[in-house]
mmCIF file of C-alpha atoms and ligand atoms in Angstrom:
data_model
loop_
_atom_site.group_PDB
_atom_site.id
_atom_site.type_symbol
_atom_site.label_atom_id
_atom_site.label_comp_id
_atom_site.label_asym_id
_atom_site.label_seq_id
_atom_site.Cartn_x
_atom_site.Cartn_y
_atom_site.Cartn_z
ATOM 1 C CA UNK B 1492 31.320 0.786 29.663
ATOM 2 C CA UNK B 1493 32.542 3.443 27.296
ATOM 3 C CA UNK B 1494 30.509 6.452 26.382
ATOM 4 C CA UNK B 1495 29.291 7.319 22.926
ATOM 5 C CA UNK B 1496 30.304 9.432 21.154
ATOM 6 C CA UNK B 1497 33.609 8.542 22.753
ATOM 7 C CA UNK B 1498 35.773 11.129 24.422
ATOM 8 C CA UNK B 1499 38.783 9.584 22.703
ATOM 9 C CA UNK B 1500 40.940 12.024 20.821
ATOM 10 C CA UNK B 1501 40.394 11.321 17.148
ATOM 11 C CA UNK B 1502 42.793 12.132 14.339
ATOM 12 C CA UNK B 1503 41.333 14.068 11.393
ATOM 13 C CA UNK B 1504 41.222 10.877 9.368
ATOM 14 C CA UNK B 1505 39.556 8.882 12.135
ATOM 15 C CA UNK B 1506 36.977 11.626 12.537
ATOM 16 C CA UNK B 1507 36.149 11.571 8.829
ATOM 17 C CA UNK B 1508 35.898 7.751 8.674
ATOM 18 C CA UNK B 1509 33.582 7.655 11.689
ATOM 19 C CA UNK B 1510 31.744 10.693 10.321
ATOM 20 C CA UNK B 1511 31.071 8.842 7.063
ATOM 21 C CA UNK B 1512 29.519 5.859 8.863
ATOM 22 C CA UNK B 1513 27.507 7.974 11.300
ATOM 23 C CA UNK B 1514 26.507 10.236 8.414
ATOM 24 C CA UNK B 1515 24.805 7.306 6.669
ATOM 25 C CA UNK B 1516 23.098 6.305 9.916
ATOM 26 C CA UNK B 1517 22.016 9.861 10.776
ATOM 27 C CA UNK B 1518 20.615 10.476 7.292
ATOM 28 C CA UNK B 1519 18.728 7.189 7.422
ATOM 29 C CA UNK B 1520 17.320 7.897 10.884
ATOM 30 C CA UNK B 1521 16.387 11.510 10.107
ATOM 31 C CA UNK B 1522 14.709 10.654 6.815
ATOM 32 C CA UNK B 1523 12.888 7.550 8.099
ATOM 33 C CA UNK B 1524 10.155 9.717 9.654
ATOM 34 C CA UNK B 1525 8.950 11.017 6.299
ATOM 35 C CA UNK B 1526 9.865 8.123 3.990
ATOM 36 C CA UNK B 1527 7.571 7.995 0.932
ATOM 37 C CA UNK B 1528 6.113 11.432 1.753
ATOM 38 C CA UNK B 1529 6.029 13.908 -1.098
ATOM 39 C CA UNK B 1530 7.794 17.253 -1.035
ATOM 40 C CA UNK B 1531 4.455 18.972 -0.584
ATOM 41 C CA UNK B 1532 3.421 16.772 2.364
ATOM 42 C CA UNK B 1533 6.740 17.327 4.129
ATOM 43 C CA UNK B 1534 6.587 21.088 3.507
ATOM 44 C CA UNK B 1535 3.151 21.350 5.080
ATOM 45 C CA UNK B 1536 4.115 19.264 8.148
ATOM 46 C CA UNK B 1537 7.643 20.682 8.609
ATOM 47 C CA UNK B 1538 7.815 24.122 6.930
ATOM 48 C CA UNK B 1539 11.455 24.585 7.975
ATOM 49 C CA UNK B 1540 12.387 20.971 7.523
ATOM 50 C CA UNK B 1541 12.531 18.111 9.994
ATOM 51 C CA UNK B 1542 15.431 18.952 12.287
ATOM 52 C CA UNK B 1543 15.260 16.177 14.895
ATOM 53 C CA UNK B 1544 15.560 12.415 14.793
ATOM 54 C CA UNK B 1545 12.132 11.391 16.077
ATOM 55 C CA UNK B 1546 11.360 8.011 14.508
ATOM 56 C CA UNK B 1547 7.855 7.105 13.328
ATOM 57 C CA UNK B 1548 7.249 6.950 9.598
ATOM 58 C CA UNK B 1549 5.577 4.168 7.627
ATOM 59 C CA UNK B 1550 7.261 1.449 9.707
ATOM 60 C CA UNK B 1551 6.803 3.249 13.053
ATOM 61 C CA UNK B 1552 10.509 3.199 13.936
ATOM 62 C CA UNK B 1553 11.735 4.223 17.357
ATOM 63 C CA UNK B 1554 13.950 7.322 17.161
ATOM 64 C CA UNK B 1555 17.359 6.440 15.716
ATOM 65 C CA UNK B 1556 16.440 2.876 14.828
ATOM 66 C CA UNK B 1557 18.339 1.559 11.835
ATOM 67 C CA UNK B 1558 16.348 0.966 8.670
ATOM 68 C CA UNK B 1559 17.664 -1.175 5.802
ATOM 69 C CA UNK B 1560 20.206 1.476 4.763
ATOM 70 C CA UNK B 1561 22.049 1.378 8.081
ATOM 71 C CA UNK B 1562 21.501 -2.341 8.638
ATOM 72 C CA UNK B 1563 23.068 -3.273 5.306
ATOM 73 C CA UNK B 1564 25.891 -0.763 5.811
ATOM 74 C CA UNK B 1565 26.509 -2.585 9.074
ATOM 75 C CA UNK B 1566 26.679 -5.874 7.158
ATOM 76 C CA UNK B 1567 29.301 -4.455 4.796
ATOM 77 C CA UNK B 1568 31.235 -2.929 7.686
ATOM 78 C CA UNK B 1569 31.353 -6.180 9.655
ATOM 79 C CA UNK B 1570 32.480 -8.026 6.526
ATOM 80 C CA UNK B 1571 35.540 -5.737 6.327
ATOM 81 C CA UNK B 1572 36.142 -6.207 10.037
ATOM 82 C CA UNK B 1573 36.049 -9.999 9.680
ATOM 83 C CA UNK B 1574 38.079 -10.222 6.461
ATOM 84 C CA UNK B 1575 41.332 -12.085 6.545
ATOM 85 C CA UNK B 1576 43.673 -12.945 3.690
ATOM 86 C CA UNK B 1577 42.094 -15.403 1.283
ATOM 87 C CA UNK B 1578 38.498 -14.446 2.119
ATOM 88 C CA UNK B 1579 36.140 -13.140 -0.538
ATOM 89 C CA UNK B 1580 34.982 -9.800 0.848
ATOM 90 C CA UNK B 1581 31.825 -9.756 -1.293
ATOM 91 C CA UNK B 1582 30.831 -13.179 -0.006
ATOM 92 C CA UNK B 1583 31.377 -12.108 3.598
ATOM 93 C CA UNK B 1584 29.132 -9.095 2.952
ATOM 94 C CA UNK B 1585 26.502 -11.216 1.213
ATOM 95 C CA UNK B 1586 26.440 -13.640 4.123
ATOM 96 C CA UNK B 1587 25.813 -10.745 6.529
ATOM 97 C CA UNK B 1588 22.952 -9.592 4.293
ATOM 98 C CA UNK B 1589 21.440 -13.086 4.608
ATOM 99 C CA UNK B 1590 21.753 -12.917 8.403
ATOM 100 C CA UNK B 1591 19.913 -9.611 8.290
ATOM 101 C CA UNK B 1592 17.203 -11.096 6.073
ATOM 102 C CA UNK B 1593 16.890 -14.058 8.466
ATOM 103 C CA UNK B 1594 16.509 -11.917 11.597
ATOM 104 C CA UNK B 1595 19.917 -12.960 12.991
ATOM 105 C CA UNK B 1596 20.480 -9.341 13.935
ATOM 106 C CA UNK B 1597 20.563 -7.130 17.057
ATOM 107 C CA UNK B 1598 17.103 -6.373 18.486
ATOM 108 C CA UNK B 1599 15.403 -8.710 16.017
ATOM 109 C CA UNK B 1600 13.623 -12.007 16.494
ATOM 110 C CA UNK B 1601 15.415 -14.894 14.798
ATOM 111 C CA UNK B 1602 13.452 -15.840 11.696
ATOM 112 C CA UNK B 1603 11.721 -12.465 11.455
ATOM 113 C CA UNK B 1604 11.838 -10.709 8.104
ATOM 114 C CA UNK B 1605 13.078 -7.089 7.868
ATOM 115 C CA UNK B 1606 10.220 -4.600 7.793
ATOM 116 C CA UNK B 1607 11.559 -2.600 4.932
ATOM 117 C CA UNK B 1608 13.483 -4.654 2.411
ATOM 118 C CA UNK B 1609 13.560 -3.255 -1.126
ATOM 119 C CA UNK B 1610 12.275 -5.353 -3.983
ATOM 120 C CA UNK B 1611 15.577 -5.739 -5.847
ATOM 121 C CA UNK B 1612 17.399 -6.518 -2.610
ATOM 122 C CA UNK B 1613 14.893 -9.251 -1.852
ATOM 123 C CA UNK B 1614 15.128 -10.789 -5.333
ATOM 124 C CA UNK B 1615 18.894 -10.397 -5.546
ATOM 125 C CA UNK B 1616 19.457 -11.983 -2.152
ATOM 126 C CA UNK B 1617 17.186 -14.854 -3.184
ATOM 127 C CA UNK B 1618 19.539 -15.610 -6.075
ATOM 128 C CA UNK B 1619 22.594 -15.161 -3.843
ATOM 129 C CA UNK B 1620 21.186 -17.514 -1.204
ATOM 130 C CA UNK B 1621 21.159 -20.305 -3.789
ATOM 131 C CA UNK B 1622 24.441 -19.527 -5.556
ATOM 132 C CA UNK B 1623 26.476 -18.140 -2.640
ATOM 133 C CA UNK B 1624 28.376 -16.498 -5.477
ATOM 134 C CA UNK B 1625 28.359 -12.674 -5.544
ATOM 135 C CA UNK B 1626 29.158 -12.769 -9.257
ATOM 136 C CA UNK B 1627 26.093 -14.909 -9.969
ATOM 137 C CA UNK B 1628 23.439 -13.107 -7.979
ATOM 138 C CA UNK B 1629 21.480 -9.877 -8.204
ATOM 139 C CA UNK B 1630 18.056 -8.797 -9.363
ATOM 140 C CA UNK B 1631 19.190 -8.458 -12.991
ATOM 141 C CA UNK B 1632 19.519 -5.717 -15.556
ATOM 142 C CA UNK B 1633 16.841 -3.070 -15.362
ATOM 143 C CA UNK B 1634 16.662 -3.096 -11.561
ATOM 144 C CA UNK B 1635 18.400 0.167 -10.841
ATOM 145 C CA UNK B 1636 17.297 1.125 -7.352
ATOM 146 C CA UNK B 1637 19.552 2.733 -4.774
ATOM 147 C CA UNK B 1638 19.679 -0.371 -2.528
ATOM 148 C CA UNK B 1639 23.359 -1.100 -3.097
ATOM 149 C CA UNK B 1640 24.518 2.514 -3.130
ATOM 150 C CA UNK B 1641 23.071 3.027 0.356
ATOM 151 C CA UNK B 1642 25.270 0.328 1.917
ATOM 152 C CA UNK B 1643 28.521 0.602 -0.020
ATOM 153 C CA UNK B 1644 30.523 3.121 2.034
ATOM 154 C CA UNK B 1645 32.674 0.770 4.159
ATOM 155 C CA UNK B 1646 34.634 -0.196 1.018
ATOM 156 C CA UNK B 1647 35.757 3.427 0.641
ATOM 157 C CA UNK B 1648 36.834 3.523 4.276
ATOM 158 C CA UNK B 1649 38.645 0.207 4.578
ATOM 159 C CA UNK B 1650 40.020 -0.665 1.146
ATOM 160 C CA UNK B 1651 43.070 1.547 0.641
ATOM 161 C CA UNK B 1652 43.930 0.325 -2.877
ATOM 162 C CA UNK B 1653 42.055 2.446 -5.430
ATOM 163 C CA UNK B 1654 41.644 -0.316 -8.045
ATOM 164 C CA UNK B 1655 40.429 -2.806 -5.471
ATOM 165 C CA UNK B 1656 38.117 -0.153 -4.086
ATOM 166 C CA UNK B 1657 36.462 -0.058 -7.509
ATOM 167 C CA UNK B 1658 36.279 -3.828 -8.007
ATOM 168 C CA UNK B 1659 35.025 -4.496 -4.477
ATOM 169 C CA UNK B 1660 32.403 -1.724 -4.757
ATOM 170 C CA UNK B 1661 31.159 -3.348 -7.952
ATOM 171 C CA UNK B 1662 31.136 -6.903 -6.600
ATOM 172 C CA UNK B 1663 29.370 -6.020 -3.344
ATOM 173 C CA UNK B 1664 26.729 -4.166 -5.367
ATOM 174 C CA UNK B 1665 26.247 -7.169 -7.656
ATOM 175 C CA UNK B 1666 25.057 -9.368 -4.774
ATOM 176 C CA UNK B 1667 21.695 -7.640 -5.167
ATOM 177 C CA UNK B 1668 22.070 -4.842 -7.739
ATOM 178 C CA UNK B 1669 24.037 -6.019 -10.787
ATOM 179 C CA UNK B 1670 22.737 -3.378 -13.194
ATOM 180 C CA UNK B 1671 25.639 -1.321 -14.599
ATOM 181 C CA UNK B 1672 24.135 1.929 -13.277
ATOM 182 C CA UNK B 1673 24.181 0.547 -9.716
ATOM 183 C CA UNK B 1674 27.636 -1.033 -9.808
ATOM 184 C CA UNK B 1675 29.141 2.077 -11.417
ATOM 185 C CA UNK B 1676 27.403 4.421 -8.988
ATOM 186 C CA UNK B 1677 28.922 2.514 -6.058
ATOM 187 C CA UNK B 1678 32.403 2.776 -7.598
ATOM 188 C CA UNK B 1679 31.983 6.505 -8.288
ATOM 189 C CA UNK B 1680 30.535 7.224 -4.844
ATOM 190 C CA UNK B 1681 33.212 5.281 -2.992
ATOM 191 C CA UNK B 1682 35.965 6.989 -4.967
ATOM 192 C CA UNK B 1683 34.540 10.349 -3.886
ATOM 193 C CA UNK B 1684 34.375 9.169 -0.263
ATOM 194 C CA UNK B 1685 37.958 7.892 -0.322
ATOM 195 C CA UNK B 1686 39.215 11.232 -1.662
ATOM 196 C CA UNK B 1687 37.291 13.150 1.021
ATOM 197 C CA UNK B 1688 38.808 10.906 3.688
ATOM 198 C CA UNK B 1689 42.244 11.807 2.356
ATOM 199 C CA UNK B 1690 41.308 15.454 2.814
ATOM 200 C CA UNK B 1691 40.538 16.428 -0.788
ATOM 201 C CA UNK B 1692 38.226 19.389 -1.244
ATOM 202 C CA UNK B 1693 34.755 18.277 -2.384
ATOM 203 C CA UNK B 1694 35.083 19.599 -5.951
ATOM 204 C CA UNK B 1695 38.280 17.594 -6.457
ATOM 205 C CA UNK B 1696 36.817 14.492 -4.834
ATOM 206 C CA UNK B 1697 33.838 14.685 -7.194
ATOM 207 C CA UNK B 1698 36.198 15.056 -10.178
ATOM 208 C CA UNK B 1699 37.986 11.850 -9.136
ATOM 209 C CA UNK B 1700 34.666 10.037 -8.923
ATOM 210 C CA UNK B 1701 33.650 11.408 -12.292
ATOM 211 C CA UNK B 1702 36.874 10.109 -13.862
ATOM 212 C CA UNK B 1703 36.177 6.605 -12.515
ATOM 213 C CA UNK B 1704 32.628 6.737 -13.882
ATOM 214 C CA UNK B 1705 33.857 7.775 -17.312
ATOM 215 C CA UNK B 1706 36.451 4.991 -17.305
ATOM 216 C CA UNK B 1707 33.807 2.401 -16.440
ATOM 217 C CA UNK B 1708 31.683 3.833 -19.266
ATOM 218 C CA UNK B 1709 34.600 3.181 -21.646
ATOM 219 C CA UNK B 1710 35.298 6.893 -22.005
ATOM 220 C CA UNK B 1711 31.920 7.580 -23.629
ATOM 221 C CA UNK B 1712 29.923 9.663 -21.134
ATOM 222 C CA UNK B 1713 26.771 7.737 -20.322
ATOM 223 C CA UNK B 1714 23.993 7.862 -17.780
ATOM 224 C CA UNK B 1715 26.253 7.764 -14.732
ATOM 225 C CA UNK B 1716 28.402 10.618 -16.039
ATOM 226 C CA UNK B 1717 25.212 12.535 -16.743
ATOM 227 C CA UNK B 1718 24.056 11.955 -13.143
ATOM 228 C CA UNK B 1719 27.344 13.300 -11.765
ATOM 229 C CA UNK B 1720 27.115 16.326 -14.040
ATOM 230 C CA UNK B 1721 23.578 16.992 -12.848
ATOM 231 C CA UNK B 1722 24.761 16.794 -9.240
ATOM 232 C CA UNK B 1723 27.296 19.531 -9.973
ATOM 233 C CA UNK B 1724 24.612 21.763 -11.486
ATOM 234 C CA UNK B 1725 21.647 21.316 -9.166
ATOM 235 C CA UNK B 1726 21.388 23.124 -5.840
ATOM 236 C CA UNK B 1727 20.098 21.344 -2.737
ATOM 237 C CA UNK B 1728 18.453 24.583 -1.581
ATOM 238 C CA UNK B 1729 16.378 24.761 -4.790
ATOM 239 C CA UNK B 1730 15.320 21.115 -4.533
ATOM 240 C CA UNK B 1731 14.423 21.576 -0.854
ATOM 241 C CA UNK B 1732 12.247 24.542 -1.727
ATOM 242 C CA UNK B 1733 10.570 23.236 -4.877
ATOM 243 C CA UNK B 1734 10.879 19.457 -4.720
ATOM 244 C CA UNK B 1735 12.568 17.165 -7.220
ATOM 245 C CA UNK B 1736 13.359 19.092 -10.428
ATOM 246 C CA UNK B 1737 11.716 18.113 -13.756
ATOM 247 C CA UNK B 1738 14.938 16.530 -15.054
ATOM 248 C CA UNK B 1739 14.761 14.093 -12.138
ATOM 249 C CA UNK B 1740 12.092 11.980 -13.787
ATOM 250 C CA UNK B 1741 11.814 9.406 -10.999
ATOM 251 C CA UNK B 1742 11.028 12.166 -8.495
ATOM 252 C CA UNK B 1743 13.855 11.171 -6.109
ATOM 253 C CA UNK B 1744 11.919 8.042 -5.201
ATOM 254 C CA UNK B 1745 14.648 5.433 -5.250
ATOM 255 C CA UNK B 1746 16.416 5.454 -8.633
ATOM 256 C CA UNK B 1747 20.121 4.987 -7.993
ATOM 257 C CA UNK B 1748 21.273 7.776 -10.302
ATOM 258 C CA UNK B 1749 18.959 10.290 -8.654
ATOM 259 C CA UNK B 1750 20.290 9.423 -5.203
ATOM 260 C CA UNK B 1751 23.826 9.804 -6.557
ATOM 261 C CA UNK B 1752 22.943 13.186 -8.080
ATOM 262 C CA UNK B 1753 21.458 14.453 -4.808
ATOM 263 C CA UNK B 1754 24.465 13.255 -2.795
ATOM 264 C CA UNK B 1755 26.882 15.063 -5.119
ATOM 265 C CA UNK B 1756 24.829 18.260 -4.937
ATOM 266 C CA UNK B 1757 24.883 17.861 -1.140
ATOM 267 C CA UNK B 1758 28.635 17.454 -0.763
ATOM 268 C CA UNK B 1759 29.208 20.502 -2.977
ATOM 269 C CA UNK B 1760 26.861 22.569 -0.797
ATOM 270 C CA UNK B 1761 29.085 24.563 1.544
ATOM 271 C CA UNK B 1762 26.635 24.822 4.423
ATOM 272 C CA UNK B 1763 26.861 22.678 7.569
ATOM 273 C CA UNK B 1764 26.269 18.922 7.701
ATOM 274 C CA UNK B 1765 23.007 19.540 9.553
ATOM 275 C CA UNK B 1766 21.590 22.215 7.249
ATOM 276 C CA UNK B 1767 22.382 20.271 4.089
ATOM 277 C CA UNK B 1768 21.010 16.978 5.385
ATOM 278 C CA UNK B 1769 17.790 18.599 6.631
ATOM 279 C CA UNK B 1770 17.335 20.039 3.133
ATOM 280 C CA UNK B 1771 17.978 16.670 1.458
ATOM 281 C CA UNK B 1772 15.113 15.197 3.492
ATOM 282 C CA UNK B 1773 12.869 18.105 2.446
ATOM 283 C CA UNK B 1774 13.175 17.030 -1.212
ATOM 284 C CA UNK B 1775 10.858 14.151 -0.380
ATOM 285 C CA UNK B 1776 9.998 10.578 -1.442
ATOM 286 C CA UNK B 1777 12.886 8.175 -0.708
ATOM 287 C CA UNK B 1778 13.975 10.477 2.096
ATOM 288 C CA UNK B 1779 15.833 7.990 4.275
ATOM 289 C CA UNK B 1780 18.001 6.557 1.522
ATOM 290 C CA UNK B 1781 18.631 9.877 -0.205
ATOM 291 C CA UNK B 1782 19.743 11.293 3.153
ATOM 292 C CA UNK B 1783 21.789 8.189 4.040
ATOM 293 C CA UNK B 1784 23.719 8.381 0.758
ATOM 294 C CA UNK B 1785 24.216 12.145 1.053
ATOM 295 C CA UNK B 1786 25.011 11.821 4.770
ATOM 296 C CA UNK B 1787 27.901 9.484 4.018
ATOM 297 C CA UNK B 1788 29.562 12.061 1.775
ATOM 298 C CA UNK B 1789 28.863 14.918 4.198
ATOM 299 C CA UNK B 1790 30.245 12.955 7.143
ATOM 300 C CA UNK B 1791 33.378 12.047 5.182
ATOM 301 C CA UNK B 1792 33.746 15.735 4.337
ATOM 302 C CA UNK B 1793 33.106 17.251 7.759
ATOM 303 C CA UNK B 1794 34.037 14.551 10.282
ATOM 304 C CA UNK B 1795 32.018 13.128 13.151
ATOM 305 C CA UNK B 1796 32.293 16.254 15.329
ATOM 306 C CA UNK B 1797 30.127 18.161 12.833
ATOM 307 C CA UNK B 1798 27.176 15.812 13.283
ATOM 308 C CA UNK B 1799 24.771 17.260 15.875
ATOM 309 C CA UNK B 1800 25.336 15.698 19.277
ATOM 310 C CA UNK B 1801 21.652 14.994 19.901
ATOM 311 C CA UNK B 1802 21.412 13.172 16.564
ATOM 312 C CA UNK B 1803 24.462 11.023 17.311
ATOM 313 C CA UNK B 1804 23.214 10.093 20.751
ATOM 314 C CA UNK B 1805 20.078 8.511 19.245
ATOM 315 C CA UNK B 1806 21.698 6.273 16.630
ATOM 316 C CA UNK B 1807 21.076 2.568 17.274
ATOM 317 C CA UNK B 1808 24.438 1.445 15.917
ATOM 318 C CA UNK B 1809 26.349 4.681 16.531
ATOM 319 C CA UNK B 1810 28.579 3.283 19.224
ATOM 320 C CA UNK B 1811 29.163 0.015 17.397
ATOM 321 C CA UNK B 1812 30.109 1.844 14.189
ATOM 322 C CA UNK B 1813 32.562 4.032 16.089
ATOM 323 C CA UNK B 1814 34.053 1.094 18.013
ATOM 324 C CA UNK B 1815 34.458 -1.102 14.938
ATOM 325 C CA UNK B 1816 35.963 1.719 12.862
ATOM 326 C CA UNK B 1817 38.443 2.619 15.590
ATOM 327 C CA UNK B 1818 39.346 -1.009 16.162
ATOM 328 C CA UNK B 1819 40.084 -1.399 12.448
ATOM 329 C CA UNK B 1820 42.064 1.826 12.146
ATOM 330 C CA UNK B 1821 44.121 1.288 15.278
ATOM 331 C CA UNK B 1822 44.964 -2.401 14.991
HETATM 332 MG MG1 LIG S 742 15.459 2.617 4.537
#
């Protein structure tokens, strides 16, 4: 029986890769308590922000229990672990998502439906279940929720080729979220993560992501470029104090570009992993996913040792994520 977090000596790169995965999980588990709560409701209950992983929330989670964000990230992670030459990585990921939907999942009853599946994920997986073709699946144009962005990070960690990173990010998104804003956000986000893992400073990592977004927009800055730009301008501290700003018309309640904007503002915030993530949750509404997406970037930036010990110790899949990541990096 090994302990978690392990006492193994990690290289800087290993620490950042594990930090990225645990960052998603920690953000998800921290934010789950106040999911769907408005900025005002959170401010009155937690005037200084929610600083502990305590569970509860609309689905009455136990502390550190994975919600859909972490579960689907796990599906993507295990797909990369299982991949061998000739496999279609997107199909492996899609098949894990079906297992999750079917209850073939740790601590779940076979045949039970996830408590918290998003609408586009449900519709997109329905199409995928029939086609078993990631390129002919998805909830369709106009469904631009953050449900693929929240689970995309393993591609950045385990696909070293930058062009394949982009194509695999897009194809894994398309299983459920085939809208251009979703597929492009995943490619931009994963490019930023990959640069952070290499040790780039956050501003440079964001510039690399921005360049990928612009390329996918055929060099005419569109909505995704605008979302990145907004992330560079907005301050997490302001949003934590006042709630979602007026230019964030969806109110940070699940629109993919708003989650991307918040995550970019978070990674450019120089404070600690903990302080930034607590403030992301304070913004309100889709707190678990906004914090999961931001947590991935912060963990890739700061490494696993910067995630509070008492948060890490509560994470349902913390040990598995660390074990799988180490196994893949050290094989
Ligand atoms: Mg969730």
